[in-house]
Short mmCIF file of C-alpha atoms in Angstrom, two decimals:
data_model
loop_
_atom_site.label_atom_id
_atom_site.label_comp_id
_atom_site.label_asym_id
_atom_site.label_seq_id
_atom_site.Cartn_x
_atom_site.Cartn_y
_atom_site.Cartn_z
CA MET W 1 -3.84 12.80 -30.61
CA ARG W 2 -3.32 14.27 -27.14
CA LYS W 3 -2.05 11.73 -24.62
CA LYS W 4 -4.32 10.73 -21.74
CA ASN W 5 -3.98 12.36 -18.33
CA VAL W 6 -2.98 10.24 -15.33
CA VAL W 7 -3.96 10.57 -11.65
CA VAL W 8 -2.37 8.20 -9.13
CA ILE W 9 -3.85 8.17 -5.61
CA LEU W 10 -1.40 6.40 -3.33
CA CYS W 11 -2.38 5.61 0.26
CA ASP W 12 -0.03 4.57 3.03
CA GLN W 13 -0.71 1.40 4.99
CA MET W 14 -4.26 0.78 3.75
CA GLN W 15 -5.43 -2.77 4.28
CA GLN W 16 -7.23 -4.30 1.32
CA ARG W 17 -9.67 -6.28 3.47
CA ALA W 18 -10.72 -3.16 5.38
CA VAL W 19 -11.69 -1.07 2.35
CA MET W 20 -12.63 -3.39 -0.51
CA GLN W 21 -15.13 -6.20 -1.02
CA GLU W 22 -17.03 -6.44 2.28
CA GLY W 23 -14.62 -4.24 4.24
CA LYS W 24 -16.07 -2.34 7.19
CA ALA W 25 -14.41 1.00 6.50
CA LYS W 26 -16.88 3.47 4.99
CA MET W 27 -15.49 4.10 1.49
CA PRO W 28 -18.40 5.25 -0.72
CA ASN W 29 -16.17 7.09 -3.18
CA LEU W 30 -13.82 4.14 -3.62
CA LYS W 31 -16.83 1.91 -4.24
CA ALA W 32 -18.11 4.39 -6.83
CA LEU W 33 -14.70 4.43 -8.49
CA GLN W 34 -14.71 0.64 -8.64
CA LEU W 35 -17.90 0.77 -10.70
CA ASP W 36 -15.89 2.66 -13.33
CA ALA W 37 -12.64 0.72 -12.86
CA ILE W 38 -10.98 -2.66 -12.97
CA THR W 39 -10.59 -4.02 -9.44
CA PHE W 40 -7.66 -6.37 -8.84
CA SER W 41 -8.72 -8.62 -5.98
CA ASN W 42 -5.38 -10.42 -5.54
CA ALA W 43 -3.01 -7.45 -5.52
CA HIS W 44 -0.04 -7.56 -3.14
CA THR W 45 2.77 -5.27 -2.26
CA VAL W 46 6.31 -6.46 -2.96
CA ASN W 47 7.38 -5.37 0.52
CA ALA W 48 5.37 -4.53 3.64
CA ILE W 49 7.17 -1.30 4.55
CA CYS W 50 7.12 2.08 2.87
CA SER W 51 10.39 2.88 1.06
CA PRO W 52 11.01 -0.48 -0.63
CA SER W 53 7.46 -0.74 -1.96
CA ARG W 54 7.31 2.89 -3.12
CA ALA W 55 10.62 2.57 -4.96
CA SER W 56 9.30 -0.56 -6.68
CA LEU W 57 6.22 1.38 -7.76
CA ILE W 58 8.23 3.90 -9.79
CA THR W 59 11.00 1.52 -10.99
CA GLY W 60 9.08 -1.70 -11.73
CA VAL W 61 11.77 -3.81 -10.05
CA LEU W 62 12.00 -5.67 -6.75
CA PRO W 63 13.70 -4.02 -3.77
CA HIS W 64 16.95 -5.95 -4.13
CA ASN W 65 17.25 -4.50 -7.65
CA HIS W 66 16.58 -0.85 -6.79
CA GLY W 67 18.58 -0.95 -3.57
CA MET W 68 16.14 0.68 -1.15
CA VAL W 69 15.55 -2.50 0.82
CA ASP W 70 14.64 -0.66 4.02
CA CYS W 71 13.08 2.65 5.00
CA THR W 72 15.16 5.73 4.25
CA HIS W 73 15.09 7.08 7.80
CA THR W 74 15.71 3.87 9.74
CA VAL W 75 19.07 2.58 8.48
CA PRO W 76 22.29 4.17 7.17
CA ALA W 77 22.96 4.35 3.44
CA TYR W 78 25.19 1.29 3.39
CA ARG W 79 22.16 -0.78 4.48
CA ALA W 80 19.73 0.65 1.92
CA GLU W 81 20.66 2.97 -0.94
CA TYR W 82 18.53 3.83 -3.95
CA ASP W 83 20.12 3.18 -7.36
CA TYR W 84 19.82 6.47 -9.26
CA ARG W 85 20.90 4.83 -12.51
CA LEU W 86 17.48 3.26 -12.85
CA ARG W 87 14.91 4.60 -15.28
CA THR W 88 11.56 5.35 -13.65
CA LEU W 89 7.91 5.77 -14.59
CA PRO W 90 7.91 9.56 -14.04
CA ASN W 91 11.15 9.93 -16.06
CA VAL W 92 9.56 8.13 -19.01
CA LEU W 93 6.35 10.14 -18.79
CA LYS W 94 8.31 13.39 -18.62
CA ASP W 95 10.21 12.43 -21.78
CA ALA W 96 6.88 11.57 -23.43
CA GLY W 97 5.70 15.15 -22.91
CA TYR W 98 3.88 14.96 -19.58
CA GLU W 99 3.77 17.67 -16.91
CA LEU W 100 4.32 15.90 -13.60
CA GLY W 101 3.15 16.82 -10.10
CA TYR W 102 3.63 15.05 -6.77
CA TYR W 103 1.96 16.03 -3.50
CA GLY W 104 2.42 14.09 -0.29
CA LYS W 105 4.61 11.45 1.23
CA TRP W 106 7.65 10.58 -0.89
CA HIS W 107 9.84 8.29 1.24
CA ILE W 108 11.55 6.66 -1.74
CA GLU W 109 15.09 8.00 -1.51
CA ARG W 110 16.96 10.52 0.63
CA SER W 111 17.55 13.53 -1.65
CA TYR W 112 13.89 14.66 -1.79
CA ASP W 113 14.82 16.38 -5.05
CA LEU W 114 11.92 15.20 -7.16
CA SER W 115 13.04 17.24 -10.14
CA ARG W 116 15.61 14.53 -10.86
CA PHE W 117 12.63 12.22 -11.41
CA GLY W 118 10.91 14.64 -13.79
CA PHE W 119 8.45 16.37 -11.45
CA CYS W 120 7.95 20.07 -12.19
CA SER W 121 5.78 20.72 -9.14
CA TYR W 122 5.91 18.92 -5.81
CA GLU W 123 5.54 19.11 -2.05
CA THR W 124 6.67 16.23 0.15
CA GLU W 125 6.67 15.49 3.86
CA HIS W 126 9.64 17.86 4.09
CA ASP W 127 7.57 20.80 2.83
CA ILE W 128 3.95 20.24 3.88
CA PRO W 129 2.82 22.70 6.59
CA LYS W 130 1.67 21.15 9.85
CA LYS W 131 -1.57 22.42 11.34
CA GLN W 132 -2.05 22.52 15.09
CA VAL W 133 -5.01 20.47 16.29
CA HIS W 134 -6.51 19.88 19.72
CA TYR W 135 -6.66 16.25 20.72
CA LEU W 136 -9.68 15.03 22.61
CA ASP W 137 -8.29 11.55 23.18
CA LYS W 138 -5.19 9.45 22.48
CA LEU W 139 -4.39 5.79 22.90
CA SER W 140 -0.77 4.83 23.63
CA ILE W 141 1.12 1.73 24.67
CA HIS W 142 3.98 1.50 27.12
CA ASN W 143 6.72 -1.10 26.89
CA GLU W 144 9.57 -1.03 29.37
CA GLY W 145 12.80 0.19 27.80
CA TYR W 146 11.05 1.95 24.90
CA LYS W 147 9.39 5.30 24.37
CA ASP W 148 5.63 5.32 24.72
CA PHE W 149 4.01 4.74 21.34
CA THR W 150 0.82 6.57 20.36
CA LEU W 151 -1.31 4.33 18.15
CA CYS W 152 -4.39 6.48 17.57
CA GLY W 153 -6.35 9.51 18.63
CA VAL W 154 -9.22 11.90 17.91
CA TYR W 155 -8.96 15.64 17.41
CA GLN W 156 -11.54 18.39 17.64
CA GLU W 157 -11.01 20.15 14.32
CA GLY W 158 -12.70 19.11 11.10
CA ILE W 159 -11.43 17.46 7.94
CA GLU W 160 -10.11 20.81 6.70
CA ALA W 161 -7.37 20.62 9.36
CA SER W 162 -6.03 17.34 7.98
CA GLU W 163 -2.94 16.89 5.85
CA GLU W 164 -5.05 14.96 3.35
CA HIS W 165 -7.32 17.97 2.78
CA TYR W 166 -4.26 20.10 2.05
CA LEU W 167 -2.78 17.57 -0.38
CA PHE W 168 -5.94 17.00 -2.39
CA SER W 169 -6.50 20.76 -2.56
CA LYS W 170 -2.99 21.16 -3.99
CA ALA W 171 -3.85 18.44 -6.51
CA GLU W 172 -6.89 20.40 -7.71
CA ASN W 173 -4.75 23.51 -8.09
CA PHE W 174 -2.21 21.58 -10.15
CA ILE W 175 -4.91 20.38 -12.54
CA THR W 176 -6.57 23.80 -12.74
CA GLU W 177 -3.30 25.39 -13.81
CA ARG W 178 -2.81 22.84 -16.59
CA LYS W 179 -6.24 21.83 -17.84
CA HIS W 180 -6.07 24.11 -20.88
CA GLU W 181 -2.48 23.29 -21.83
CA ASP W 182 -1.59 21.11 -24.79
CA LYS W 183 0.57 18.90 -22.60
CA PRO W 184 -1.00 16.00 -20.70
CA PHE W 185 -0.40 15.78 -16.96
CA CYS W 186 0.48 13.00 -14.54
CA LEU W 187 -0.40 13.73 -10.93
CA PHE W 188 0.54 11.71 -7.84
CA VAL W 189 -1.38 12.36 -4.63
CA SER W 190 0.35 10.45 -1.84
CA ALA W 191 -1.63 10.45 1.40
CA TYR W 192 -0.03 9.70 4.75
CA ALA W 193 -3.31 8.16 5.90
CA PRO W 194 -4.09 5.62 7.19
CA HIS W 195 -0.51 5.11 8.47
CA ASP W 196 -0.14 4.98 12.24
CA PRO W 197 -0.72 6.88 14.39
CA TYR W 198 -4.34 6.86 13.29
CA MET W 199 -5.20 10.48 14.19
CA VAL W 200 -8.64 11.49 12.95
CA PRO W 201 -11.15 14.35 13.09
CA LYS W 202 -13.99 13.82 15.56
CA ASP W 203 -16.69 14.09 12.90
CA LEU W 204 -15.19 11.18 10.98
CA TYR W 205 -14.69 9.16 14.15
CA ASP W 206 -18.32 9.77 15.06
CA ARG W 207 -19.51 8.29 11.78
CA TYR W 208 -18.68 4.89 13.28
CA LYS W 209 -20.46 5.40 16.62
CA ASP W 210 -23.34 3.14 15.63
CA GLU W 211 -21.21 0.55 13.86
CA GLU W 212 -20.44 -2.77 15.48
CA ILE W 213 -16.66 -3.06 15.53
CA THR W 214 -15.51 -6.46 16.70
CA VAL W 215 -12.20 -7.73 17.99
CA PRO W 216 -10.68 -9.90 15.22
CA GLY W 217 -11.12 -13.59 15.85
CA SER W 218 -7.38 -14.08 15.44
CA TRP W 219 -6.49 -11.47 18.08
CA ASP W 220 -5.24 -13.99 20.66
CA GLY W 221 -2.66 -15.22 18.18
CA HIS W 222 -3.26 -18.90 18.79
CA GLU W 223 -2.54 -19.93 15.24
CA CYS W 224 -0.95 -23.29 14.74
CA LYS W 225 2.85 -23.20 14.43
CA ARG W 226 3.43 -19.55 13.65
CA PRO W 227 6.99 -18.18 13.92
CA VAL W 228 8.24 -17.36 17.41
CA PHE W 229 9.08 -13.82 16.34
CA TYR W 230 5.41 -13.20 15.58
CA GLU W 231 4.64 -14.21 19.16
CA ARG W 232 7.21 -11.71 20.43
CA LEU W 233 5.53 -8.95 18.43
CA HIS W 234 2.16 -9.95 19.86
CA GLU W 235 3.59 -9.34 23.34
CA VAL W 236 3.76 -5.63 22.48
CA TRP W 237 -0.03 -5.48 22.22
CA LYS W 238 -1.03 -8.18 24.71
CA ASP W 239 -2.27 -5.72 27.37
CA PHE W 240 -4.77 -4.12 24.98
CA GLY W 241 -8.24 -4.94 26.19
CA PRO W 242 -11.30 -5.28 23.93
CA GLU W 243 -12.26 -1.60 24.35
CA ALA W 244 -8.79 -0.39 23.31
CA ILE W 245 -8.69 -2.77 20.35
CA ARG W 246 -12.08 -1.61 19.08
CA LYS W 247 -11.13 2.03 19.55
CA ALA W 248 -7.92 1.61 17.53
CA ILE W 249 -9.76 -0.21 14.73
CA ARG W 250 -12.46 2.49 14.71
CA CYS W 251 -9.78 5.18 14.34
CA TYR W 252 -8.15 3.17 11.56
CA TYR W 253 -11.42 2.89 9.64
CA ALA W 254 -12.08 6.60 10.13
CA TYR W 255 -8.60 7.40 8.80
CA CYS W 256 -9.34 5.33 5.70
CA SER W 257 -12.59 7.26 5.32
CA LEU W 258 -10.64 10.53 5.43
CA VAL W 259 -8.78 9.52 2.27
CA ASP W 260 -12.05 8.46 0.68
CA GLU W 261 -13.67 11.79 1.50
CA GLU W 262 -10.88 13.82 -0.10
CA MET W 263 -10.54 11.48 -3.07
CA GLY W 264 -14.25 11.90 -3.73
CA LYS W 265 -13.81 15.66 -3.95
CA LEU W 266 -10.96 15.28 -6.43
CA LEU W 267 -12.88 12.86 -8.64
CA ALA W 268 -15.94 15.15 -8.56
CA PHE W 269 -13.66 18.02 -9.61
CA LEU W 270 -12.38 15.98 -12.57
CA LYS W 271 -15.97 15.31 -13.60
CA ARG W 272 -16.97 18.98 -13.38
CA GLU W 273 -13.99 19.89 -15.54
CA GLY W 274 -14.88 17.26 -18.13
CA LEU W 275 -11.63 15.38 -17.51
CA TYR W 276 -12.77 12.28 -15.65
CA ASP W 277 -13.94 9.95 -18.41
CA ASP W 278 -10.72 10.13 -20.39
CA THR W 279 -8.25 10.16 -17.48
CA LEU W 280 -6.41 7.10 -16.21
CA VAL W 281 -7.09 6.98 -12.46
CA LEU W 282 -5.17 4.54 -10.29
CA PHE W 283 -5.98 3.94 -6.62
CA LEU W 284 -3.63 1.81 -4.52
CA ALA W 285 -1.63 1.53 -1.30
CA ASP W 286 2.05 0.92 -0.69
CA HIS W 287 1.22 -1.88 1.79
CA GLY W 288 -1.39 -2.83 4.38
CA ASP W 289 -1.85 -2.75 8.16
CA MET W 290 -2.60 -5.57 10.59
CA ALA W 291 -5.36 -3.48 12.27
CA GLY W 292 -5.75 -5.97 15.10
CA ALA W 293 -5.56 -9.21 13.10
CA HIS W 294 -3.39 -11.89 14.69
CA GLY W 295 -2.98 -9.71 17.76
CA LEU W 296 -0.99 -7.07 15.89
CA PHE W 297 -1.18 -3.50 14.63
CA CYS W 298 0.86 -1.62 12.02
CA LYS W 299 3.04 -3.68 9.65
CA GLY W 300 6.48 -5.23 9.26
CA VAL W 301 7.80 -8.77 9.51
CA PRO W 302 4.54 -10.75 9.90
CA ALA W 303 3.72 -11.86 6.37
CA TYR W 304 -0.05 -12.02 6.76
CA GLU W 305 -2.50 -10.89 4.09
CA GLU W 306 -3.53 -7.89 6.18
CA GLY W 307 -0.01 -6.49 5.74
CA TYR W 308 0.62 -7.56 2.14
CA GLY W 309 -2.76 -7.30 0.46
CA ILE W 310 -3.34 -3.87 -1.11
CA PRO W 311 -6.38 -2.19 -2.67
CA LEU W 312 -5.87 -1.70 -6.40
CA ALA W 313 -8.40 -0.13 -8.76
CA LEU W 314 -7.56 1.07 -12.28
CA LYS W 315 -10.02 3.32 -14.12
CA MET W 316 -9.17 3.23 -17.79
CA PRO W 317 -9.35 6.18 -20.19
CA GLY W 318 -12.62 5.96 -22.06
CA MET W 319 -14.14 3.95 -19.19
CA LEU W 320 -12.98 0.69 -20.75
CA HIS W 321 -13.56 -2.47 -18.68
CA ALA W 322 -15.67 -0.46 -16.20
CA GLY W 323 -16.81 -2.52 -13.22
CA GLU W 324 -14.74 -5.58 -14.08
CA ARG W 325 -12.84 -7.66 -11.53
CA CYS W 326 -9.56 -9.41 -12.16
CA ALA W 327 -8.42 -12.29 -9.91
CA ALA W 328 -4.85 -12.51 -11.21
CA TYR W 329 -2.01 -12.30 -8.72
CA VAL W 330 -0.43 -8.91 -9.39
CA CYS W 331 2.02 -6.77 -7.45
CA THR W 332 3.54 -3.32 -7.09
CA CYS W 333 6.14 -3.98 -9.80
CA ASP W 334 3.33 -4.44 -12.33
CA ILE W 335 2.10 -0.84 -12.04
CA LEU W 336 4.78 0.80 -14.20
CA PRO W 337 4.44 -1.52 -17.20
CA THR W 338 0.63 -1.44 -16.92
CA ILE W 339 0.41 2.36 -17.04
CA LEU W 340 2.78 2.53 -20.01
CA ASP W 341 0.85 -0.25 -21.76
CA VAL W 342 -2.46 1.60 -21.33
CA LEU W 343 -0.90 4.88 -22.52
CA ASP W 344 0.88 3.13 -25.41
CA ILE W 345 4.25 4.53 -24.35
CA PRO W 346 7.27 2.26 -24.88
CA TRP W 347 9.58 1.34 -22.00
CA ASP W 348 13.23 2.08 -22.66
CA GLY W 349 14.80 1.35 -19.28
CA GLY W 350 15.94 -2.26 -19.43
CA ARG W 351 14.45 -5.35 -17.82
CA LEU W 352 11.60 -5.15 -15.32
CA ASP W 353 10.49 -7.51 -12.58
CA GLY W 354 6.87 -6.64 -13.31
CA SER W 355 4.69 -6.94 -16.38
CA SER W 356 1.50 -5.35 -17.64
CA MET W 357 -1.68 -6.51 -15.94
CA MET W 358 -3.77 -5.93 -19.05
CA PRO W 359 -3.31 -9.40 -20.58
CA TYR W 360 -5.08 -10.82 -17.49
CA VAL W 361 -7.92 -8.33 -17.97
CA ASP W 362 -8.24 -9.15 -21.67
CA ASP W 363 -8.08 -12.93 -21.13
CA GLU W 364 -9.51 -14.14 -17.83
CA GLY W 365 -8.21 -17.63 -18.54
CA LYS W 366 -4.65 -16.48 -17.94
CA CYS W 367 -5.38 -15.54 -14.32
CA GLY W 368 -5.20 -19.14 -13.14
CA GLU W 369 -1.50 -19.38 -13.97
CA SER W 370 -0.55 -16.05 -12.44
CA SER W 371 1.76 -15.83 -9.44
CA SER W 372 3.35 -13.09 -7.39
CA LEU W 373 6.59 -12.72 -5.41
CA ALA W 374 7.40 -10.43 -2.48
CA GLU W 375 10.59 -9.99 -0.50
CA PHE W 376 11.38 -8.59 2.92
CA HIS W 377 14.79 -7.70 4.26
CA GLY W 378 13.89 -7.51 7.91
CA GLN W 379 14.22 -3.85 8.81
CA ARG W 380 16.89 -3.20 11.46
CA TYR W 381 17.48 -6.86 12.29
CA SER W 382 17.52 -8.32 8.77
CA TYR W 383 14.80 -10.92 9.18
CA THR W 384 14.97 -12.26 5.63
CA GLN W 385 11.74 -13.41 3.98
CA ARG W 386 10.43 -14.37 0.55
CA ILE W 387 6.73 -14.87 -0.20
CA ILE W 388 5.05 -16.53 -3.16
CA TRP W 389 1.33 -16.64 -4.08
CA TYR W 390 0.00 -19.18 -6.57
CA LYS W 391 -3.35 -20.94 -7.13
CA GLY W 392 -4.86 -19.93 -3.76
CA LEU W 393 -1.76 -21.00 -1.86
CA LYS W 394 0.90 -18.94 -0.11
CA TYR W 395 4.40 -19.95 0.97
CA VAL W 396 6.60 -17.82 3.24
CA PHE W 397 10.32 -18.52 3.50
CA ASN W 398 11.52 -17.25 6.88
CA GLY W 399 15.29 -17.15 7.17
CA PHE W 400 14.99 -16.64 10.94
CA ASP W 401 12.40 -19.26 11.97
CA ARG W 402 10.01 -21.91 10.72
CA ASP W 403 8.51 -21.31 7.28
CA GLU W 404 4.82 -20.81 6.67
CA MET W 405 2.32 -22.15 4.17
CA TYR W 406 -1.36 -21.28 3.99
CA ASP W 407 -4.25 -22.47 1.87
CA LEU W 408 -5.91 -19.10 1.43
CA SER W 409 -8.91 -20.62 -0.33
CA ALA W 410 -9.78 -22.79 2.68
CA ASP W 411 -8.18 -20.65 5.41
CA PRO W 412 -8.31 -16.96 4.43
CA GLU W 413 -7.59 -15.86 8.01
CA GLU W 414 -4.29 -17.83 7.97
CA LEU W 415 -4.93 -19.65 11.22
CA HIS W 416 -3.34 -22.94 10.19
CA ASN W 417 0.30 -23.10 9.14
CA LEU W 418 0.49 -26.13 6.83
CA ILE W 419 4.26 -26.16 6.47
CA ASP W 420 4.57 -29.61 8.09
CA ASP W 421 1.33 -31.06 6.75
CA PRO W 422 2.18 -34.15 4.66
CA LEU W 423 -0.98 -33.65 2.57
CA TYR W 424 0.52 -30.38 1.25
CA GLU W 425 4.07 -31.65 0.72
CA GLY W 426 3.74 -31.80 -3.06
CA LYS W 427 2.21 -28.35 -3.29
CA LYS W 428 4.87 -26.96 -0.98
CA LYS W 429 7.61 -28.25 -3.28
CA GLN W 430 5.81 -26.70 -6.25
CA LEU W 431 5.65 -23.32 -4.53
CA VAL W 432 9.31 -23.46 -3.45
CA SER W 433 10.36 -24.34 -6.99
CA LEU W 434 8.32 -21.46 -8.41
CA MET W 435 9.73 -19.09 -5.80
CA TRP W 436 13.31 -19.99 -6.72
CA LYS W 437 12.52 -19.65 -10.42
CA LYS W 438 11.15 -16.12 -9.95
CA MET W 439 14.07 -15.18 -7.71
CA GLU W 440 16.56 -16.35 -10.32
CA GLU W 441 14.74 -14.40 -13.03
CA SER W 442 15.02 -11.24 -10.95
#
């Protein structure tokens, strides 16, 4: 029997709360995909910056085990170096007979030679042509001692001028060239959007002109007992007035919609070619974006849900489990073993830090005992963090400041740090114990 095709749509910096459930970003194609897919409502990245999380996606191990603990372009190799001895998802699929393609942002290791990972066709950020566009508006911030930082903007040209349009067009070409071959294919489409700066076509920006976009209630950053470093980061954005905040959020939503627009074309193409029903389609992000929550934009050290929660939808071959929701705590490391489990391909690369998500789908009762671990190594300044999620609670170990603990069931906006609350002392100890157990296992 011919193996099932695989399409992975990977977004950069897409906040789960903005695009799923009752999110305000217009994502009609993602919502349509969710009707055919399993939606994982408690999915988190293992690290809130690009390279560590992306490397975990293809290796199934935490950043400290694959070595790329920071972004490839921000620190020298001695601070973060990918371990090429590791077996990866694309390597295994290649050995199982798959033709592999990758189009878009790579940002996993420094060689940019994707053939060593099994890809026969690829274009990364080093190869993608840049189109000239004419900006109608830009929003930047100025902080003394630093270069001005452009957060968002609007350009005159249409969607066809976007990098995302180019990437998804390349994806269609890849499938067209292989649809009649005996070999199955695995295709990664890795969009830059909605990573900052949020630069969007005017027609997409205008789709939100009649939408009420509000300043997040947590913008002023008056949460109880949050780490001092979070306050310092808030200072970067403190001069943003309500109009600037709403404009940036509107651009962010429009950038999310750009991905949705192009993804919809690709999924429609798969349907026209008779490939959709029996293809495994995975939609996810490497990490989230604060998008104004807690007085912040972008991502990094602040361990809030806006930065760590990721959209995750898995459409099974044969449309199995269509429209189901799974509340288990799952993470980036679980993607590799899940895909291999669904495809019935054995893993031959040693121990993993993740495990297949399918047992939680098959037995909802197991979700209540699920937990997830993330780690952060602080970017340039090594602000060490570990994060654990379990039973609606979240504990953040901050090696540089006070720790954090949130009851996400009662306080989903994370406005009340319960780390010193005596009523939560027993639960805090339980979370710390579980965190250490998972760290030792990894």
